[in-house]
Short mmCIF file of C-alpha atoms and ligand atoms in Angstrom, two decimals:
data_model
loop_
_atom_site.label_atom_id
_atom_site.label_comp_id
_atom_site.label_asym_id
_atom_site.label_seq_id
_atom_site.Cartn_x
_atom_site.Cartn_y
_atom_site.Cartn_z
CA MET H 535 125.16 121.18 65.72
CA LYS H 536 123.54 117.89 66.79
CA LEU H 537 125.56 116.54 69.69
CA PRO H 538 125.57 112.80 70.36
CA PHE H 539 124.83 111.47 73.84
CA ALA H 540 127.91 110.18 75.70
CA ASP H 541 125.75 107.15 76.51
CA LYS H 542 124.32 106.10 73.13
CA ARG H 543 121.44 104.25 74.83
CA LEU H 544 119.86 107.59 75.71
CA GLY H 545 119.12 108.16 72.00
CA ALA H 546 116.31 105.57 72.11
CA ILE H 547 114.80 107.27 75.15
CA GLY H 548 115.03 110.64 73.36
CA SER H 549 113.11 109.15 70.42
CA LYS H 550 110.40 107.84 72.73
CA LEU H 551 110.04 111.28 74.30
CA GLU H 552 109.82 112.86 70.85
CA ASN H 553 107.05 110.43 69.80
CA GLY H 554 105.16 110.82 73.06
CA THR H 555 105.78 107.15 73.97
CA ARG H 556 105.62 106.52 77.70
CA LEU H 557 108.89 105.43 79.33
CA SER H 558 109.07 101.90 80.74
CA LYS H 559 110.53 100.48 83.94
CA GLU H 560 113.63 99.46 81.94
CA ASP H 561 114.01 103.03 80.67
CA GLY H 562 113.77 104.29 84.26
CA LEU H 563 116.50 101.89 85.36
CA LEU H 564 118.75 102.92 82.49
CA LEU H 565 118.27 106.61 83.37
CA PHE H 566 119.31 105.97 86.97
CA GLU H 567 122.20 103.66 86.01
CA THR H 568 123.86 105.73 83.31
CA GLN H 569 126.84 107.93 84.16
CA ASP H 570 125.74 110.36 81.44
CA LEU H 571 124.16 112.92 83.77
CA THR H 572 124.45 115.62 81.11
CA GLY H 573 122.48 113.48 78.66
CA VAL H 574 119.73 112.71 81.18
CA GLY H 575 119.66 116.40 82.14
CA MET H 576 119.29 117.51 78.51
CA LEU H 577 116.32 115.19 78.06
CA ALA H 578 114.72 116.38 81.31
CA ASP H 579 115.31 120.04 80.47
CA THR H 580 113.65 119.62 77.07
CA VAL H 581 110.55 118.09 78.67
CA ARG H 582 110.54 120.73 81.42
CA ARG H 583 110.68 123.61 78.93
CA ARG H 584 107.83 122.12 76.88
CA ARG H 585 105.63 122.36 79.97
CA HIS H 586 106.91 125.47 81.72
CA ASN H 587 109.22 127.25 79.29
CA ASP H 588 111.56 129.39 81.44
CA THR H 589 109.20 129.84 84.39
CA ALA H 590 110.38 128.75 87.83
CA TYR H 591 107.98 128.85 90.77
CA TYR H 592 108.37 129.55 94.46
CA VAL H 593 105.93 130.11 97.32
CA TYR H 594 105.99 132.39 100.36
CA ASN H 595 105.41 129.75 103.02
CA GLN H 596 105.87 129.02 106.70
CA HIS H 597 106.41 125.62 108.29
CA LEU H 598 104.66 124.70 111.53
CA ASN H 599 105.79 121.45 113.19
CA TYR H 600 103.30 121.20 116.04
CA THR H 601 104.93 118.32 117.96
CA ASN H 602 108.14 116.29 117.72
CA ILE H 603 106.83 113.45 119.88
CA CYS H 604 106.20 110.42 117.68
CA LYS H 605 105.38 106.83 118.50
CA ASN H 606 106.71 105.51 115.16
CA ARG H 607 110.40 106.38 115.67
CA CYS H 608 111.51 105.64 112.10
CA ARG H 609 115.24 104.88 111.97
CA PHE H 610 115.94 107.60 109.39
CA CYS H 611 114.23 110.37 111.39
CA ALA H 612 116.26 112.72 113.59
CA TYR H 613 113.32 114.96 114.37
CA ALA H 614 111.14 112.62 116.45
CA VAL H 615 111.66 111.99 120.17
CA ASP H 616 109.86 110.20 123.01
CA ARG H 617 107.67 112.14 125.44
CA GLU H 618 110.25 112.02 128.27
CA ASP H 619 113.23 113.01 126.09
CA ASN H 620 115.00 116.36 126.33
CA GLY H 621 113.64 118.79 123.81
CA ALA H 622 110.24 117.07 123.46
CA TYR H 623 107.57 119.64 122.69
CA THR H 624 103.92 120.03 121.73
CA TRP H 625 102.54 123.45 120.90
CA SER H 626 99.41 124.71 122.60
CA MET H 627 96.98 126.73 120.49
CA ASP H 628 98.42 129.88 122.08
CA GLU H 629 101.88 128.88 120.90
CA VAL H 630 100.58 128.14 117.39
CA GLU H 631 98.96 131.57 117.32
CA GLN H 632 102.13 133.22 118.64
CA ARG H 633 104.23 131.63 115.84
CA LEU H 634 101.79 132.85 113.24
CA ARG H 635 101.60 136.34 114.73
CA SER H 636 105.41 136.62 114.84
CA ARG H 637 105.27 136.66 111.00
CA ILE H 638 101.94 138.36 110.55
CA ASP H 639 103.43 141.33 108.67
CA GLU H 640 104.89 139.02 106.02
CA PRO H 641 102.84 137.96 102.97
CA VAL H 642 102.78 134.26 103.89
CA ASN H 643 100.63 132.41 101.39
CA GLU H 644 100.89 128.81 102.54
CA LEU H 645 101.21 127.14 105.93
CA HIS H 646 102.93 123.76 105.72
CA ILE H 647 101.89 121.84 108.86
CA VAL H 648 103.14 118.36 109.83
CA GLY H 649 104.16 116.67 113.07
CA GLY H 650 104.78 113.39 114.86
CA LEU H 651 102.18 110.85 116.01
CA ASN H 652 101.79 112.03 119.59
CA PRO H 653 99.50 109.77 121.70
CA ALA H 654 98.74 112.68 124.08
CA LEU H 655 96.76 114.56 121.42
CA ASP H 656 93.10 113.96 120.66
CA PHE H 657 91.29 114.53 117.38
CA ASP H 658 89.94 117.87 118.55
CA TYR H 659 93.52 119.21 118.81
CA PHE H 660 93.86 118.88 115.04
CA ILE H 661 90.50 120.52 114.36
CA GLN H 662 91.45 123.41 116.67
CA LEU H 663 94.89 123.63 115.03
CA LEU H 664 93.35 124.11 111.59
CA LYS H 665 90.72 126.55 112.90
CA THR H 666 93.35 128.60 114.76
CA VAL H 667 95.51 128.88 111.65
CA LYS H 668 92.50 129.88 109.49
CA ARG H 669 91.41 132.49 112.05
CA VAL H 670 94.84 134.11 112.32
CA ARG H 671 95.78 133.76 108.63
CA PRO H 672 92.44 133.63 106.75
CA THR H 673 93.89 134.27 103.30
CA ALA H 674 96.69 131.66 103.41
CA SER H 675 96.21 128.05 102.28
CA ILE H 676 96.75 125.24 104.73
CA LYS H 677 98.83 122.36 103.37
CA ALA H 678 98.82 119.90 106.22
CA PHE H 679 99.22 116.29 107.40
CA THR H 680 100.74 113.37 105.56
CA CYS H 681 98.85 110.13 104.86
CA VAL H 682 100.60 108.77 107.97
CA GLU H 683 98.89 111.41 110.08
CA ILE H 684 95.54 110.92 108.30
CA ASP H 685 95.68 107.19 109.08
CA TYR H 686 96.48 108.00 112.72
CA LEU H 687 93.73 110.63 112.97
CA SER H 688 91.20 108.21 111.53
CA GLY H 689 92.12 105.79 114.35
CA LEU H 690 91.91 108.58 116.95
CA SER H 691 88.54 109.87 115.80
CA GLY H 692 86.92 106.53 115.06
CA LEU H 693 85.91 107.99 111.69
CA SER H 694 86.57 106.40 108.31
CA VAL H 695 89.43 107.87 106.28
CA GLU H 696 86.88 109.65 104.06
CA GLU H 697 85.04 111.10 107.09
CA THR H 698 88.35 112.15 108.69
CA ILE H 699 89.39 114.02 105.54
CA GLY H 700 85.91 115.60 105.41
CA ALA H 701 86.16 116.84 109.02
CA LEU H 702 89.65 118.26 108.41
CA LYS H 703 88.46 119.97 105.22
CA ASP H 704 85.55 121.54 107.12
CA ALA H 705 88.05 122.88 109.68
CA GLY H 706 90.24 124.50 107.00
CA LEU H 707 92.49 121.90 105.32
CA ASP H 708 93.18 123.03 101.73
CA MET H 709 95.71 120.51 100.41
CA MET H 710 98.17 117.85 101.57
CA PRO H 711 101.97 117.61 101.47
CA GLY H 712 103.65 114.57 99.98
CA GLY H 713 105.54 113.08 102.93
CA GLY H 714 105.32 109.67 104.54
CA ALA H 715 105.65 107.48 101.47
CA GLU H 716 109.44 107.16 101.98
CA VAL H 717 110.32 104.39 99.51
CA MET H 718 107.43 102.13 98.60
CA SER H 719 109.24 98.85 99.29
CA ASP H 720 108.38 96.33 102.02
CA ARG H 721 112.08 95.42 102.26
CA VAL H 722 113.11 98.99 103.10
CA ARG H 723 110.09 99.52 105.34
CA ASN H 724 110.98 96.45 107.45
CA GLU H 725 114.47 97.84 108.00
CA LEU H 726 113.86 101.58 108.38
CA PHE H 727 110.25 102.35 109.26
CA PRO H 728 108.44 99.18 110.37
CA LYS H 729 105.79 101.01 112.42
CA LYS H 730 104.75 103.37 109.67
CA ILE H 731 101.80 102.60 107.36
CA ASP H 732 102.81 100.51 104.35
CA SER H 733 102.81 101.63 100.75
CA LYS H 734 99.42 100.07 100.01
CA ARG H 735 97.80 102.06 102.81
CA TRP H 736 99.62 105.26 101.76
CA LEU H 737 98.30 104.88 98.21
CA THR H 738 94.76 104.04 99.39
CA ILE H 739 94.66 107.12 101.62
CA MET H 740 96.09 109.32 98.86
CA GLU H 741 93.40 108.06 96.50
CA ALA H 742 90.72 108.95 99.09
CA VAL H 743 92.31 112.41 99.50
CA HIS H 744 92.17 113.01 95.75
CA ASN H 745 88.62 111.65 95.52
CA SER H 746 87.59 114.15 98.21
CA GLY H 747 88.61 116.93 95.83
CA LEU H 748 91.87 117.85 97.58
CA THR H 749 95.15 117.89 95.72
CA SER H 750 98.42 116.70 97.25
CA ASN H 751 102.11 116.32 96.56
CA ALA H 752 104.21 113.15 96.52
CA THR H 753 107.76 112.52 97.73
CA MET H 754 110.42 109.82 97.81
CA LEU H 755 113.15 109.63 100.45
CA TYR H 756 116.32 108.47 98.65
CA GLY H 757 119.98 107.94 99.47
CA HIS H 758 119.84 105.33 102.27
CA MET H 759 119.47 101.62 101.40
CA GLU H 760 117.03 101.65 98.48
CA THR H 761 117.98 100.00 95.17
CA LEU H 762 117.57 101.74 91.83
CA GLU H 763 114.80 99.29 91.01
CA GLU H 764 112.95 100.29 94.19
CA ARG H 765 113.21 103.94 93.17
CA VAL H 766 111.77 103.23 89.75
CA ASP H 767 108.97 101.08 91.20
CA HIS H 768 108.11 103.93 93.58
CA LEU H 769 107.86 106.43 90.73
CA LEU H 770 105.75 104.05 88.64
CA LYS H 771 103.32 103.50 91.53
CA LEU H 772 102.87 107.28 91.78
CA ARG H 773 102.41 107.54 88.01
CA GLU H 774 99.80 104.79 88.06
CA LEU H 775 97.77 106.51 90.82
CA GLN H 776 98.07 109.84 89.04
CA ASP H 777 96.64 108.28 85.86
CA ARG H 778 93.52 107.46 87.86
CA THR H 779 93.08 110.55 90.07
CA HIS H 780 95.08 113.43 88.55
CA GLY H 781 95.27 114.70 92.14
CA PHE H 782 99.05 115.05 92.50
CA SER H 783 100.37 118.53 92.01
CA ALA H 784 104.14 118.20 92.56
CA TYR H 785 106.71 115.48 93.14
CA ILE H 786 109.63 116.16 95.48
CA PRO H 787 112.63 113.85 95.82
CA LEU H 788 113.96 114.12 99.40
CA ALA H 789 117.71 113.56 99.93
CA PHE H 790 118.43 111.56 103.09
CA HIS H 791 120.42 113.34 105.83
CA SER H 792 121.95 110.98 108.39
CA ALA H 793 123.11 113.15 111.33
CA ASN H 794 121.36 112.32 114.63
CA THR H 795 119.53 109.36 113.02
CA LYS H 796 120.02 105.62 113.67
CA LEU H 797 122.01 105.53 110.41
CA PRO H 798 124.81 108.06 111.11
CA HIS H 799 127.36 106.01 109.11
CA LEU H 800 125.57 106.62 105.81
CA PRO H 801 127.26 109.21 103.59
CA ALA H 802 125.46 112.27 102.25
CA THR H 803 123.91 112.00 98.81
CA THR H 804 126.06 113.26 95.94
CA ALA H 805 125.26 116.12 93.56
CA MET H 806 125.09 113.54 90.78
CA ASP H 807 122.41 111.57 92.61
CA ASP H 808 120.44 114.66 93.64
CA LEU H 809 120.25 115.92 90.04
CA LYS H 810 119.50 112.41 88.73
CA ASN H 811 116.52 112.10 91.07
CA ILE H 812 115.10 115.37 89.75
CA ALA H 813 115.75 114.58 86.10
CA VAL H 814 114.51 110.98 86.14
CA ALA H 815 111.33 112.07 87.93
CA ARG H 816 110.67 114.67 85.25
CA LEU H 817 111.04 111.99 82.57
CA LEU H 818 109.15 109.10 84.20
CA LEU H 819 106.38 111.16 85.82
CA ASP H 820 104.95 112.36 82.52
CA ASN H 821 101.59 113.05 84.18
CA PHE H 822 102.95 115.33 86.95
CA ASP H 823 103.00 119.06 86.24
CA HIS H 824 105.58 120.05 88.82
CA ILE H 825 108.92 118.69 90.00
CA LYS H 826 110.31 120.46 93.04
CA ALA H 827 113.96 120.96 93.91
CA TYR H 828 113.66 121.28 97.69
CA TRP H 829 116.55 123.65 98.41
CA VAL H 830 116.47 122.85 102.13
CA MET H 831 117.67 119.31 101.41
CA ILE H 832 120.01 119.73 98.43
CA GLY H 833 121.27 123.23 99.25
CA GLU H 834 120.58 126.55 97.59
CA LYS H 835 123.32 126.21 94.96
CA LEU H 836 122.42 122.75 93.67
CA ALA H 837 118.73 123.70 93.67
CA GLN H 838 119.61 126.44 91.18
CA VAL H 839 121.31 123.90 88.91
CA ALA H 840 118.33 121.56 89.30
CA LEU H 841 116.18 124.10 87.44
CA SER H 842 118.10 123.06 84.30
CA TYR H 843 117.69 119.34 85.11
CA GLY H 844 113.91 119.13 85.11
CA ALA H 845 112.78 121.07 88.20
CA ASP H 846 110.35 123.96 87.80
CA ASP H 847 109.77 124.81 91.47
CA LEU H 848 112.06 125.64 94.40
CA ASP H 849 109.39 125.27 97.13
CA GLY H 850 109.54 128.34 99.33
CA THR H 851 110.84 130.81 101.82
CA ILE H 852 110.09 128.15 104.50
CA ILE H 853 110.82 130.02 107.74
CA GLU H 854 112.09 127.65 110.43
CA GLU H 855 112.50 124.21 108.86
CA ARG H 856 113.08 121.59 111.58
CA ILE H 857 112.96 118.06 110.11
CA THR H 858 116.01 118.24 107.83
CA HIS H 859 118.00 120.64 109.98
CA THR H 860 117.77 118.27 112.97
CA ALA H 861 119.29 115.66 110.62
CA GLY H 862 122.25 117.90 109.79
CA ALA H 863 121.19 120.02 106.80
CA THR H 864 123.49 123.02 106.42
CA SER H 865 121.16 125.07 104.21
CA ALA H 866 119.60 128.28 105.53
CA LYS H 867 116.60 128.06 107.90
CA GLY H 868 114.66 130.28 105.57
CA LEU H 869 115.10 132.59 102.58
CA THR H 870 113.62 135.96 101.73
CA ARG H 871 111.58 136.59 98.59
CA LYS H 872 114.47 138.60 97.25
CA GLN H 873 116.87 135.68 97.78
CA MET H 874 114.46 133.24 96.10
CA GLU H 875 114.05 135.53 93.10
CA ARG H 876 117.80 136.07 92.81
CA MET H 877 118.40 132.30 92.91
CA ILE H 878 115.96 131.83 90.05
CA ARG H 879 116.98 134.79 87.89
CA SER H 880 120.68 134.05 88.15
CA SER H 881 119.95 130.51 86.90
CA GLY H 882 118.42 131.95 83.73
CA PHE H 883 114.76 131.49 84.66
CA VAL H 884 111.85 133.84 85.32
CA PRO H 885 110.58 133.72 88.91
CA VAL H 886 106.85 133.40 89.51
CA GLU H 887 105.61 133.61 93.07
CA ARG H 888 102.73 131.13 93.31
CA ASP H 889 100.08 130.02 95.77
CA SER H 890 99.53 126.38 96.80
CA PHE H 891 97.70 125.74 93.52
CA TYR H 892 100.35 127.25 91.25
CA ARG H 893 98.33 130.38 90.58
CA PRO H 894 100.60 133.45 90.28
CA VAL H 895 100.49 135.77 93.29
CA SER H 896 100.20 139.53 92.67
CA PRO H 897 102.23 139.66 89.46
CA GLY H 898 104.49 142.65 89.17
CA GLN H 899 104.45 143.37 92.88
CA GLU H 900 107.53 144.92 94.46
CA VAL H 901 109.82 142.25 95.91
CA SER H 902 111.32 142.78 99.34
O1 LIG I 1544 108.12 112.10 105.20
C1 LIG I 1544 112.50 112.54 107.56
C2 LIG I 1544 111.52 113.10 105.29
C3 LIG I 1544 109.52 114.08 105.05
C4 LIG I 1544 114.60 112.78 107.11
O2 LIG I 1544 104.72 118.28 99.93
C5 LIG I 1544 113.88 113.12 105.99
O3 LIG I 1544 105.44 120.26 99.44
C6 LIG I 1544 115.82 113.58 104.85
O4 LIG I 1544 107.42 115.51 103.05
N1 LIG I 1544 116.58 113.23 105.90
C7 LIG I 1544 108.74 115.30 105.43
N2 LIG I 1544 114.46 113.53 104.85
C8 LIG I 1544 109.04 116.46 104.49
C9 LIG I 1544 108.12 116.46 103.30
C10 LIG I 1544 108.04 117.65 102.42
C11 LIG I 1544 109.05 118.59 102.42
C12 LIG I 1544 108.92 119.70 101.59
C13 LIG I 1544 107.82 119.90 100.80
C14 LIG I 1544 106.81 118.95 100.83
C15 LIG I 1544 105.58 119.16 100.02
C16 LIG I 1544 106.91 117.81 101.63
O5 LIG I 1544 110.88 114.32 105.40
C17 LIG I 1544 109.22 112.78 105.71
C18 LIG I 1544 110.48 112.01 105.41
O6 LIG I 1544 110.39 111.39 104.16
N3 LIG I 1544 112.59 112.95 106.29
N4 LIG I 1544 113.73 112.43 108.08
C19 LIG I 1544 116.02 112.84 107.05
N5 LIG I 1544 116.77 112.45 108.08
FE1 LIG I 1545 107.43 109.99 113.22
FE2 LIG I 1545 107.37 110.93 110.71
FE3 LIG I 1545 109.70 110.92 112.10
FE4 LIG I 1545 108.61 108.60 111.27
S1 LIG I 1545 109.38 110.27 109.92
S2 LIG I 1545 109.46 109.04 113.32
S3 LIG I 1545 106.42 109.00 111.45
S4 LIG I 1545 107.88 112.11 112.58
#
């Protein structure tokens, strides 16, 4: 039975995908604009299965947010505070070690480390942070610092971006997360994050990261004031850089949460939009291997559905997520391996626990 698309225009996009023709900006706009979510999802699922069949990845990870003091104070961020505010914190190395040791019996494979731009910290703090983590957890990978932090650290150290990345690598940095790009639009930046590095700088730093031999992820923060055209432009800029460096590992659309931000009036993203962002990314980012459904932001249940709309990865067990929960996320603070595997299996996929580089971890091992 060959079912027609509810939106006939998707047929032409299906033909392009069949012929291996790259999708255009206009195709991207159509995919975001159409109400035929099922059609877009079918296309994305076909492409996803070609690459990953019925495999769905997750990682046993732990988040470490070393300080919430940040001089940028982006309007969409509920996590950052000023130094004198209630709840401001910066972890000492003892506190970092204590957090790691509190989970030392768990098979944590990846440490995801990001924080605010805190003027009280010097460059050596970051070197010691990486060294402390490597000493306490020598077998785990360190995925740390966004391009925003790298730019800041380069200023702090007086080193070039390349030298800064080199020093961080020597201290234990293994790969970089994808945050800080937000939406690559000067219009949105002026309104929501004027103090943060601009898209050109983000892309330049990412290129230097990839040229240093490190891989990274990429994200887009959606669901605030961005237009559909700005979303598509953002994805195409990532695709263009990936053509040159092949250094991106996964793309993660991040659903905006407005509680405790300067934009509390904005409504939550809809399920339709969350799934669209996954599916369109799978179709436009033809040179990205992995599309992540970040369950912390879209919830455990929708993340399961997202596996059939183009996603092949659910991120991880997390343990103590702070950034989205401060902005009102109602998802769990962390999940066990057993919960992750159940989420994946009950969606009809085969769970594969991975490391930061998508290598399977101890296949066949007992899950607890
Ligand atoms: O850059 C900040 C976003 C990002 C809010 O690479 C918000 O594997 C929603 O980048 N509502 C940090 N989002 C998180 C991030 C990430 C997460 C998971 C995996 C990976 C990865 C990267 O969080 C920031 C910003 O875009 N953010 N505030 C908010 N109110
Ligand atoms: Fe600081 Fe990052 Fe929050 Fe912006 S999003 S205020 S740079 S912590």
